[in-house]
Coordinates of C-alpha atoms in Angstrom, one line a residue:
X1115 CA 0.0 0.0 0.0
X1116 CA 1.5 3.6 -1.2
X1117 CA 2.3 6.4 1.5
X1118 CA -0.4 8.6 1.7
X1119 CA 0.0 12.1 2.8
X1120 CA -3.5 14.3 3.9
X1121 CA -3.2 17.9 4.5
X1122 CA -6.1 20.3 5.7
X1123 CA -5.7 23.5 7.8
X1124 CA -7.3 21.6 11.0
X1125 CA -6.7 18.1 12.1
X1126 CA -8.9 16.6 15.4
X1127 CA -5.8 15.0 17.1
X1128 CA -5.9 12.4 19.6
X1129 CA -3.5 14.2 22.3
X1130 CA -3.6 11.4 25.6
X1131 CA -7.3 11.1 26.3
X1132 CA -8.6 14.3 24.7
X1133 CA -9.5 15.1 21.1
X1134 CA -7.9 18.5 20.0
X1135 CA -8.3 20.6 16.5
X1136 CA -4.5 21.3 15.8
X1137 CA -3.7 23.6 12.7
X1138 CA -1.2 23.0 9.9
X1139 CA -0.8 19.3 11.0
X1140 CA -0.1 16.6 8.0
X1141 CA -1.3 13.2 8.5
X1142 CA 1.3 10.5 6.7
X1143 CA -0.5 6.8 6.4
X1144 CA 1.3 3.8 5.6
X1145 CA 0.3 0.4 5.8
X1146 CA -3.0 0.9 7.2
X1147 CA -2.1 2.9 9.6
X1148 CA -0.6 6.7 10.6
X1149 CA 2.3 6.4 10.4
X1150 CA 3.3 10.4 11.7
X1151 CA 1.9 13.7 12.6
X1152 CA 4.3 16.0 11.4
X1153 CA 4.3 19.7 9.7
X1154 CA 7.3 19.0 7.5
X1155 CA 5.3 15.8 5.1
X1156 CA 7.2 13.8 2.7
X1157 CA 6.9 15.8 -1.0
X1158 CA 7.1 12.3 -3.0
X1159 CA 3.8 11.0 -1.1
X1160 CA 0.3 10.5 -3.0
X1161 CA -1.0 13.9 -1.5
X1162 CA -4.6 15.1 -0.7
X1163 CA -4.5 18.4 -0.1
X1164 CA -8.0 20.3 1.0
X1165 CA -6.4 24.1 2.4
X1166 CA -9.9 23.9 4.1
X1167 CA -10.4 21.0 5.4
X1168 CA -11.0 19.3 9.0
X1169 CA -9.2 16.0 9.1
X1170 CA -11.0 13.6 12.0
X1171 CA -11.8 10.1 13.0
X1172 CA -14.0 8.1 11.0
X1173 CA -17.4 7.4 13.0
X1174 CA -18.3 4.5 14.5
X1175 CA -22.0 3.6 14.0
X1176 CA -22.7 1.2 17.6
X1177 CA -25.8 -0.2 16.8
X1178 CA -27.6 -0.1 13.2
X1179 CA -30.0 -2.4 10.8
X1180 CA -28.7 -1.4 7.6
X1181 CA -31.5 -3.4 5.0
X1182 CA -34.6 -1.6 7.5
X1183 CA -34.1 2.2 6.5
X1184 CA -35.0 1.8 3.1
X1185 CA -37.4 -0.9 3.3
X1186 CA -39.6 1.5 5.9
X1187 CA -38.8 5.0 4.4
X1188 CA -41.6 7.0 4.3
X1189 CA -43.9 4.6 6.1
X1190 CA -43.1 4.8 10.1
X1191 CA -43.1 8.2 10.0
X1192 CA -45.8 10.4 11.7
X1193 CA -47.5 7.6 12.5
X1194 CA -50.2 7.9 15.9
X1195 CA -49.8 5.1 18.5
X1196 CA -53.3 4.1 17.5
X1197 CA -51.7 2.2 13.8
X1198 CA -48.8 0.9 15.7
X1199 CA -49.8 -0.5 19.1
X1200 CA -47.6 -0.7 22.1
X1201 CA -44.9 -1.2 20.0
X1202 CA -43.9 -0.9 15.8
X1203 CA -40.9 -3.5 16.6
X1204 CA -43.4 -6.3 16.5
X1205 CA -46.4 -5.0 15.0
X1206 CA -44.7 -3.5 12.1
X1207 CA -41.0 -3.4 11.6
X1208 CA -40.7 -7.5 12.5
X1209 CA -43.4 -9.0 10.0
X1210 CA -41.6 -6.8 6.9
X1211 CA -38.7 -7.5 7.7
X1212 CA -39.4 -11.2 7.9
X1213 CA -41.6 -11.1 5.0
X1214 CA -38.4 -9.2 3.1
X1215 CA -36.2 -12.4 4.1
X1216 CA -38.7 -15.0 3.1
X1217 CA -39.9 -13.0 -0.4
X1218 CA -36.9 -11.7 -1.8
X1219 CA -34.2 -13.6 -3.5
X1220 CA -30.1 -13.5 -2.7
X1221 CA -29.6 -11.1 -5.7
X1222 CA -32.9 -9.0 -4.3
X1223 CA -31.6 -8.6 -0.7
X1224 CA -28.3 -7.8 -1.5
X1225 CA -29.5 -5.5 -3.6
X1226 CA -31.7 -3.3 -0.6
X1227 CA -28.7 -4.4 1.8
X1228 CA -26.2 -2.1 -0.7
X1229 CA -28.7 0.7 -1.0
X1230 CA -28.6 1.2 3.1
X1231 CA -24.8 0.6 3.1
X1232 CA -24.5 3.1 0.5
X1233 CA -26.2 5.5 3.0
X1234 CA -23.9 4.2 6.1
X1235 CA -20.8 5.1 3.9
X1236 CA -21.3 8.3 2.4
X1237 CA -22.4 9.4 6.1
X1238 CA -18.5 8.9 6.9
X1239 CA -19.1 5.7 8.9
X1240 CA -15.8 3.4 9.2
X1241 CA -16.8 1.0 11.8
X1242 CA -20.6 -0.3 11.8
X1243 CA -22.1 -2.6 14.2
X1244 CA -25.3 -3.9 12.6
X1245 CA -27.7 -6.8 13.6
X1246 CA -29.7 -8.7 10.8
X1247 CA -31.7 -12.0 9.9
X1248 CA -29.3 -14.5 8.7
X1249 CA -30.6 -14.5 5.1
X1250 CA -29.2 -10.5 4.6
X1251 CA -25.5 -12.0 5.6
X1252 CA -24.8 -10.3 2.3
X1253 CA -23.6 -7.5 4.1
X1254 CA -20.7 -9.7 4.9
X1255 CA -19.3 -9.8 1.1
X1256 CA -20.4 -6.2 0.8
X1257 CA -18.5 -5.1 3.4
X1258 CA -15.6 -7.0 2.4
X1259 CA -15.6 -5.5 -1.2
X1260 CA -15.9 -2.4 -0.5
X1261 CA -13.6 -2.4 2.6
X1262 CA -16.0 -1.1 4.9
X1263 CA -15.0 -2.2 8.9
X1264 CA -18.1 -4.6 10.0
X1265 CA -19.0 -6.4 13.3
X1266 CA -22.0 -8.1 11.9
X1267 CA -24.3 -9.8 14.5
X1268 CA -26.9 -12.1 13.2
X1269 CA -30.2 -12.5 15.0
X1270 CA -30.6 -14.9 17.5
X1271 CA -34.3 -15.9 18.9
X1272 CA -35.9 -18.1 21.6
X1273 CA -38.6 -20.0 19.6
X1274 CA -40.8 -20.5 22.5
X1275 CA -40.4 -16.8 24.1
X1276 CA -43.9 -15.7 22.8
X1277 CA -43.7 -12.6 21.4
X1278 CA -42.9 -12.7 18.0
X1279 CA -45.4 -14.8 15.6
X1280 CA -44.1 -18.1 14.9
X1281 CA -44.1 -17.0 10.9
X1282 CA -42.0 -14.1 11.3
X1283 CA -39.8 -16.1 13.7
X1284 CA -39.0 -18.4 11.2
X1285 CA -38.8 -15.9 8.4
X1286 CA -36.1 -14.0 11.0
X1287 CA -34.4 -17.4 11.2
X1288 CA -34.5 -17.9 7.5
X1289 CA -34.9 -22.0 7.3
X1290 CA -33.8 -23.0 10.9
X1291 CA -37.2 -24.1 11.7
X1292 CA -37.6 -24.6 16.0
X1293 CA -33.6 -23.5 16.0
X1294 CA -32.5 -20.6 18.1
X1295 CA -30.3 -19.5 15.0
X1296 CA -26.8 -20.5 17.1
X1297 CA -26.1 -23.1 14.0
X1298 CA -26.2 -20.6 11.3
X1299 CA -24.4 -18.1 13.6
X1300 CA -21.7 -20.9 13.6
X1301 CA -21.9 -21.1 10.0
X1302 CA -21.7 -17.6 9.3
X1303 CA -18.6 -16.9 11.9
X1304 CA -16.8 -19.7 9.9
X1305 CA -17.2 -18.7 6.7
X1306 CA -16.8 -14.3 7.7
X1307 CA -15.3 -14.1 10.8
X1308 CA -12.2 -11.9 10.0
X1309 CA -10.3 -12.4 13.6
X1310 CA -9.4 -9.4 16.1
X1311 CA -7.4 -7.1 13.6
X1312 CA -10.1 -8.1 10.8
X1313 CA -11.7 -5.7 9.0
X1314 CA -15.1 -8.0 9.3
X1315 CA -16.2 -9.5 12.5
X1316 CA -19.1 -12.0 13.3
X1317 CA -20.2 -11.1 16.7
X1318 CA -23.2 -12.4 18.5
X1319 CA -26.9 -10.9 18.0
X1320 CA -29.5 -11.9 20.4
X1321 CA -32.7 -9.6 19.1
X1322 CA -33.8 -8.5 22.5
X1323 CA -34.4 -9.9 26.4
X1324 CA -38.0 -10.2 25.9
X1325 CA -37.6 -12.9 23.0
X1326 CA -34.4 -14.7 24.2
X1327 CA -34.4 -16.7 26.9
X1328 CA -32.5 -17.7 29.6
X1329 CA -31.2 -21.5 28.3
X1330 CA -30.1 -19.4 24.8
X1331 CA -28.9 -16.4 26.2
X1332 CA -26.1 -18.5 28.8
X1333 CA -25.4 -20.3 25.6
X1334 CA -24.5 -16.8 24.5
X1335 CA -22.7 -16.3 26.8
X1336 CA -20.5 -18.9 26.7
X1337 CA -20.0 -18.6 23.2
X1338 CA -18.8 -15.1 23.6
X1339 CA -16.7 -15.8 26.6
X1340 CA -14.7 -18.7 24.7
X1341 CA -14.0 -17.0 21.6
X1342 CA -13.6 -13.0 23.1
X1343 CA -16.1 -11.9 20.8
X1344 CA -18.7 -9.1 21.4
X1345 CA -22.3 -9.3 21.7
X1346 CA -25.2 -7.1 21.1
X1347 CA -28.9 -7.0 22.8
X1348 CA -31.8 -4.7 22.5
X1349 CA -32.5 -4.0 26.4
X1350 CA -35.2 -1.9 27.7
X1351 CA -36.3 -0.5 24.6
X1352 CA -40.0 -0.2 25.2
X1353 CA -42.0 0.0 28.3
X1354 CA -43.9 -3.4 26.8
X1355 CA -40.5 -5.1 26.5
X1356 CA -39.7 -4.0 30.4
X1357 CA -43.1 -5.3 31.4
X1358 CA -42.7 -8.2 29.4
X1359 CA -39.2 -9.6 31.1
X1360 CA -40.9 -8.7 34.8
X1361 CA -43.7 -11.4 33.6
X1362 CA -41.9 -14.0 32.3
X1363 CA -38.7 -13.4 34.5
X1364 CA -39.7 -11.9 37.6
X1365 CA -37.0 -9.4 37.2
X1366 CA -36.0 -6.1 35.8
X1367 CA -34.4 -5.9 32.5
X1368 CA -30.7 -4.9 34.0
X1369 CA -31.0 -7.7 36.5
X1370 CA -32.4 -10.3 33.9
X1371 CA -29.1 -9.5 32.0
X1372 CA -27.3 -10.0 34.9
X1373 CA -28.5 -13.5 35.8
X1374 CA -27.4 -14.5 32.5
X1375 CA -23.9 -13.6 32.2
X1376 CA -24.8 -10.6 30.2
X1377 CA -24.1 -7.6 31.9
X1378 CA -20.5 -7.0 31.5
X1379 CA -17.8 -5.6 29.2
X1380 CA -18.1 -6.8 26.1
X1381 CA -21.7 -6.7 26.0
X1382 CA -23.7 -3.3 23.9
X1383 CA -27.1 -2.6 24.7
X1384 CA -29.2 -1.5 22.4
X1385 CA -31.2 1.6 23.7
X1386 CA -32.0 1.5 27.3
X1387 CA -34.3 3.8 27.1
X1388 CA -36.8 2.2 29.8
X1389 CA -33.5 1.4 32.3
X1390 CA -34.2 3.1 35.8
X1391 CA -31.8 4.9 37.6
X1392 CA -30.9 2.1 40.2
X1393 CA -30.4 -0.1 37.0
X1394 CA -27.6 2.8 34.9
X1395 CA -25.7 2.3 37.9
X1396 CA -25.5 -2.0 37.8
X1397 CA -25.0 -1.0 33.9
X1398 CA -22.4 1.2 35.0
X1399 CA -21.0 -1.0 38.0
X1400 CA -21.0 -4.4 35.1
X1401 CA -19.0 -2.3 33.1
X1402 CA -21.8 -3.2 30.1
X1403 CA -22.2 -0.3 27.5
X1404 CA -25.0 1.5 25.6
X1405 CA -26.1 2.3 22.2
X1406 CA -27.7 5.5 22.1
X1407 CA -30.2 5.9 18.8
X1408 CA -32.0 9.2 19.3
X1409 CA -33.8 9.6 15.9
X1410 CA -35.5 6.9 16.2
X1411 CA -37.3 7.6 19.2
X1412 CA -38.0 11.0 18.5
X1413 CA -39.9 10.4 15.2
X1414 CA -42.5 8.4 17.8
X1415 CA -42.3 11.8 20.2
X1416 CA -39.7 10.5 22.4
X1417 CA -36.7 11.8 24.0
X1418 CA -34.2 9.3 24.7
X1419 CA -31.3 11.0 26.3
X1420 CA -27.3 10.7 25.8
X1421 CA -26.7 12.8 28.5
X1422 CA -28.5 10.3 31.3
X1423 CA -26.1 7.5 30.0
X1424 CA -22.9 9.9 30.2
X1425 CA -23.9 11.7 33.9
X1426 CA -24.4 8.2 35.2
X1427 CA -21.3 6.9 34.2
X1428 CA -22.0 4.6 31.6
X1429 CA -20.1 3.8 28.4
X1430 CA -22.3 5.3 25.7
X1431 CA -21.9 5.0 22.1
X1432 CA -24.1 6.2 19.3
X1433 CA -26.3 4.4 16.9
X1434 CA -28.5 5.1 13.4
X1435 CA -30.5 1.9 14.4
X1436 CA -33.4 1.8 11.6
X1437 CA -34.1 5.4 11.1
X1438 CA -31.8 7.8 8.5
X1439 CA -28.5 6.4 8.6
X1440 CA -27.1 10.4 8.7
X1441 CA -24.9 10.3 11.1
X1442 CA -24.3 13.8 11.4
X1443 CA -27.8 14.5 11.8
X1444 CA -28.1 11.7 14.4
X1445 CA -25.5 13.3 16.7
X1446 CA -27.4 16.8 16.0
X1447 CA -30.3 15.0 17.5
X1448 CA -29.1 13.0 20.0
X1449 CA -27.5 16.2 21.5
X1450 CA -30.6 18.3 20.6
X1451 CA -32.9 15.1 22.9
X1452 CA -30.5 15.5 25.4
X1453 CA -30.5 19.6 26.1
X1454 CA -34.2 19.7 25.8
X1455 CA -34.3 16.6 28.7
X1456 CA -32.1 18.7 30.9
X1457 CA -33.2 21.9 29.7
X1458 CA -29.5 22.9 29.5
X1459 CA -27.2 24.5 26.5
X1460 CA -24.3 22.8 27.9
X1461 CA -25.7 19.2 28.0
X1462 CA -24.4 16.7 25.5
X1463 CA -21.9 19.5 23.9
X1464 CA -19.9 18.3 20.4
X1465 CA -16.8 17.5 22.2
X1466 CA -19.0 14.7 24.4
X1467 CA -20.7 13.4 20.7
X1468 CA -17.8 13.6 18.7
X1469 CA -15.9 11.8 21.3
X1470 CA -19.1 9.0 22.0
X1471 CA -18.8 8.4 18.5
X1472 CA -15.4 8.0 18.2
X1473 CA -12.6 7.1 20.9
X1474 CA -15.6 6.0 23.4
X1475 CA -17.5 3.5 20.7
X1476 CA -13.6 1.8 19.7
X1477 CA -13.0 0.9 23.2
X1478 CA -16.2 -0.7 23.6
X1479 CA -15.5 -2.6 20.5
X1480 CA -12.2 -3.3 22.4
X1481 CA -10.7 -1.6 19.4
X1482 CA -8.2 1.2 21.0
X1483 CA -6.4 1.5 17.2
X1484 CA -9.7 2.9 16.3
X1485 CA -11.5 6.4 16.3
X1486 CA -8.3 8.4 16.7
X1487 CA -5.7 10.3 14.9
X1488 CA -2.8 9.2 16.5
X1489 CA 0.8 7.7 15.7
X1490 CA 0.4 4.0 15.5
X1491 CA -3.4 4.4 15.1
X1492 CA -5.8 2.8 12.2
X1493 CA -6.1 4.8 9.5
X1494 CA -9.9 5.1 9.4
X1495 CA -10.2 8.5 8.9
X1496 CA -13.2 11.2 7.7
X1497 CA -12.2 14.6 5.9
X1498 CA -14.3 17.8 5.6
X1499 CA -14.6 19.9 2.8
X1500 CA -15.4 23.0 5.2
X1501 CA -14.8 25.2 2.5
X1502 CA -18.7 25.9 2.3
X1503 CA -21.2 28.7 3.3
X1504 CA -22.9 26.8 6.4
X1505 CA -19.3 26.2 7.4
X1506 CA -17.1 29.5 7.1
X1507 CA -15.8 31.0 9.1
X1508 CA -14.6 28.0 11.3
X1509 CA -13.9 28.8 15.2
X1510 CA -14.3 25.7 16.8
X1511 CA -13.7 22.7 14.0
X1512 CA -15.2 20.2 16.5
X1513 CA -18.5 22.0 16.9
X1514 CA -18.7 22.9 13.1
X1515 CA -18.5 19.3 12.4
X1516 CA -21.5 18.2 14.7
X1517 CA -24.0 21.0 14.8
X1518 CA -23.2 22.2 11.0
X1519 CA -21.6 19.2 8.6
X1520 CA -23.3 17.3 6.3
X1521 CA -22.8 14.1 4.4
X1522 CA -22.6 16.1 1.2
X1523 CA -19.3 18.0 2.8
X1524 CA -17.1 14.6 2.6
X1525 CA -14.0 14.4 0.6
X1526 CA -12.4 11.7 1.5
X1527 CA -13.2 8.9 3.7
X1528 CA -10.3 6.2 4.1
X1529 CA -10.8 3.3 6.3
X1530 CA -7.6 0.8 7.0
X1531 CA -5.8 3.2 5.0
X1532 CA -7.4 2.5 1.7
X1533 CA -9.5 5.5 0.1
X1534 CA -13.4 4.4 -0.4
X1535 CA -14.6 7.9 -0.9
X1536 CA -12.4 10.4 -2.7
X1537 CA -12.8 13.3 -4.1
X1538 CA -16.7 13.4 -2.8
X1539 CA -16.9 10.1 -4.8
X1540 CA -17.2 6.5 -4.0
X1541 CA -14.1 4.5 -5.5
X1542 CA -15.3 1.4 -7.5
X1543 CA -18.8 1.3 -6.7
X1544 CA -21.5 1.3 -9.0
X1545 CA -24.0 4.0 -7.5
X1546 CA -26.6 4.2 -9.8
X1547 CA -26.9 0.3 -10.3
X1548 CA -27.4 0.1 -6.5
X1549 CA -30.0 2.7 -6.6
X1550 CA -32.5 1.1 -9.2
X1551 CA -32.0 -2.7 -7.8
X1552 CA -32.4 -1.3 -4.4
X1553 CA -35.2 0.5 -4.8
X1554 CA -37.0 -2.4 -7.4
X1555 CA -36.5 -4.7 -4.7
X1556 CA -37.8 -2.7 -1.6
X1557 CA -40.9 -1.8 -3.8
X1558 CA -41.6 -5.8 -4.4
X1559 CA -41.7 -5.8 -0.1
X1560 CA -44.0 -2.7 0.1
X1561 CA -46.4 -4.4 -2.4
X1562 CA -46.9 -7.8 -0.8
X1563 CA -47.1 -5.6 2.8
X1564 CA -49.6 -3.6 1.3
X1565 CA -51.4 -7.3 -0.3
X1566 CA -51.2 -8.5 3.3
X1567 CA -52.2 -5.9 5.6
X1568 CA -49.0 -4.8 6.5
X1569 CA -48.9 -1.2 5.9
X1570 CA -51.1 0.7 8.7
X1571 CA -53.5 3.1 6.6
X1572 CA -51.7 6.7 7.8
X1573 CA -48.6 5.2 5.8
X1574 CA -50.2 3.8 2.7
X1575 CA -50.8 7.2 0.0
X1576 CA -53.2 4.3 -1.7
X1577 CA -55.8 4.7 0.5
X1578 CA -57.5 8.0 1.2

């Protein structure tokens, strides 16, 4: 791999544990990784040179489910609780998403699978953490190709925990009829799994605490234990979910975790919304961490908060989960949910997102290469064209980034050192191709939904 040389007027330096714009700074990549930080850069280096540009980590996007935003754009939003019930999870987002896996072909779900991907890249994503059925494993050999960083977590279900439909548990399980999914997980790690320095990682996906129980979830364990590999969990995501483990478990959701080996480093939740405060400090205490995924919430009129998570302690990350997969916008509104919940400016501020989705999310991932610009570091680095009206003049690069930056204001996005956006353009990817097949494809789901009752009637312009 050629020396690569990036110059912009402000880099975000790591500098010990703080992230700090420095001006003039050159970043020199070799190998995959940054090699120096000097002001005096080798002149026979491939060069990209913006005199305006921020240099900064890459994000990494804790908690996602890439194939869902485009197959429900445009149809969970402004929806009343009335066409949803006590939760869209199950009454919506599950029986598509199972009827996508069971309808579709290979070529078809690959094909919506690289229309959200496209999204995650050009948002200047590097590292994604995204849970799926194990039929949309294409996201395996997409990420490969394109060189995109991946800890892919398959679903994992409890066949007799009750809440899903047995048809869209199977359909989430793609053929394992009556199987938890833990054989095609084994499958799947064999055939993907990468290895610690990997650029893809198979990691384990149990969907959530209310349908996985307690023989599956110590299997999990176990698993995860013996081969030091991640997991990931939707916990306390609803008030139905909280209400459901109390029922079945005769516990809370924190302590159902805990009784199963689960709540620990090493283990992500997903959301935490519905955690109480006595349960964010066993979170805390576990050393378990949190993916925060504001926009999703707030399109249903909730206000999940980042700030909670950091002012108790806990290791917070930040996710798209099945919303926009912007990730600027998603830190705008996870810090915008967090100031309205305190009713404070100075809550949630650009330094505490930028850093959550950066240099805190890579040492949850056990990763501490990743999300900085450092000697020695990965080279999974995002630079800004700032040289834009909604942009000039720059005082603070960290805060332009997260309350002003947009996708469109990418240059250049390298991850492992290897350029897959440059030059505002993706670098061997056929755009336009994955546009049509994408969208043909999530059209073929929206019309058997629609066939089947699927589509609540405030989402469907059909029907008056």
């Amino acid at each position: 791999m050629a020396r690569l040389v990036i110059k912009t007027a402000w880099t975000i330096a790591t500098i010990g544990e703080r992230q700090v714009p420095v001006e003039g700074l050159a970043i020199v990549v070799e190998k995959g990784r940054i090699a120096d930080l000097t002001r005096s850069p080798p002149a026979d280096a491939d060069t990209i040179s913006l005199p305006q540009g921020i240099a900064m980590p890459g994000f990494i996007n804790l908690h996602n489910h890439t194939i869902n935003a485009p197959l429900f754009r445009g149809i969970v939003d402004d929806l009343p609780r009335s066409a949803i019930g006590e939760s869209k999870v199950y009454s919506m987002l599950m029986p598509m998403g199972g009827l996508a896996a069971s309808l579709l072909d290979e070529r078809e779900l690959r094909a919506i699978m690289a229309l959200g991907l496209l999204e995650v890249l050009r948002s200047g994503v590097t590292t994604l953490v995204d849970q799926f059925r194990p039929p949309q494993a294409s996201i395996f050999d997409l990420a490969r190709e394109w060189g995109l960083r991946l800890y892919g977590a398959p679903y994992l279900f409890s066949p007799a925990a009750g809440v899903i439909d047995a048809s869209v548990a199977g359909a989430s399980r793609g053929s394992l009829e009556g199987e938890t999914g833990l054989a095609e997980f084994e499958r799947l790690f064999r055939t993907h799994d990468g290895g610690p320095e990997g650029l893809v990682r198979v990691i384990l996906g149990p969907h959530a605490a209310d349908s996985c129980g307690p023989d599956l979830l110590h299997r999990v364990d176990a698993i995860a234990r013996e081969r030091n590999i991640l997991v990931t969990i939707h916990l306390a995501q609803s008030q139905g979910e909280v209400d459901r483990v109390a029922q079945q478990r005769g516990l809370g959701c924190a302590a159902y975790m805990q009784s199963v080996g689960l709540l620990r480093e090493g283990v992500i939740l997903a959301h935490g919304t519905h955690l109480t405060d006595d349960e964010l400090r066993q979170v805390h205490d576990a050393g378990a961490a949190i993916a925060n995924c504001a926009s999703v919430f707030l399109r249903g009129g909730k206000a999940p908060s980042f700030e909670r998570f950091r002012r108790a302690g806990v290791g917070a990350g930040i996710g798209t989960d099945a919303e926009r997969m912007d990730f600027f916008a998603q830190l705008r509104a996870t810090g915008f949910a967090s100031k309205q919940a305190y009713g404070a400016g100075d809550a949630a501020t650009a330094a505490a997102l930028l850093r959550a989705a950066t240099m805190d999310a890579a040492d949850i991932l056990r990763r501490p290469d990743l999300g900085r610009i450092a000697k020695g570091a990965a080279a999974d680095l995002l630079v800004i064209d700032a040289l834009k009206p909604h942009l000039q003049p720059i005082n603070d690069p960290v805060r332009s980034v997260v309350w002003y930056a947009t996708p469109a204001d990418i240059d250049t996005v390298l991850i492992n050192g290897r350029a897959v956006i440059r030059g505002g353009k993706t670098v061997g990817i056929d755009e336009a191709a994955i546009l049509a097949a994408g969208a043909a494809a999530t059209r073929r789901v929206w019309a058997e939904s629609r066939r089947r009752g699927y589509f609540p009637m405030e989402a469907d312009p059909e029907k008056p």
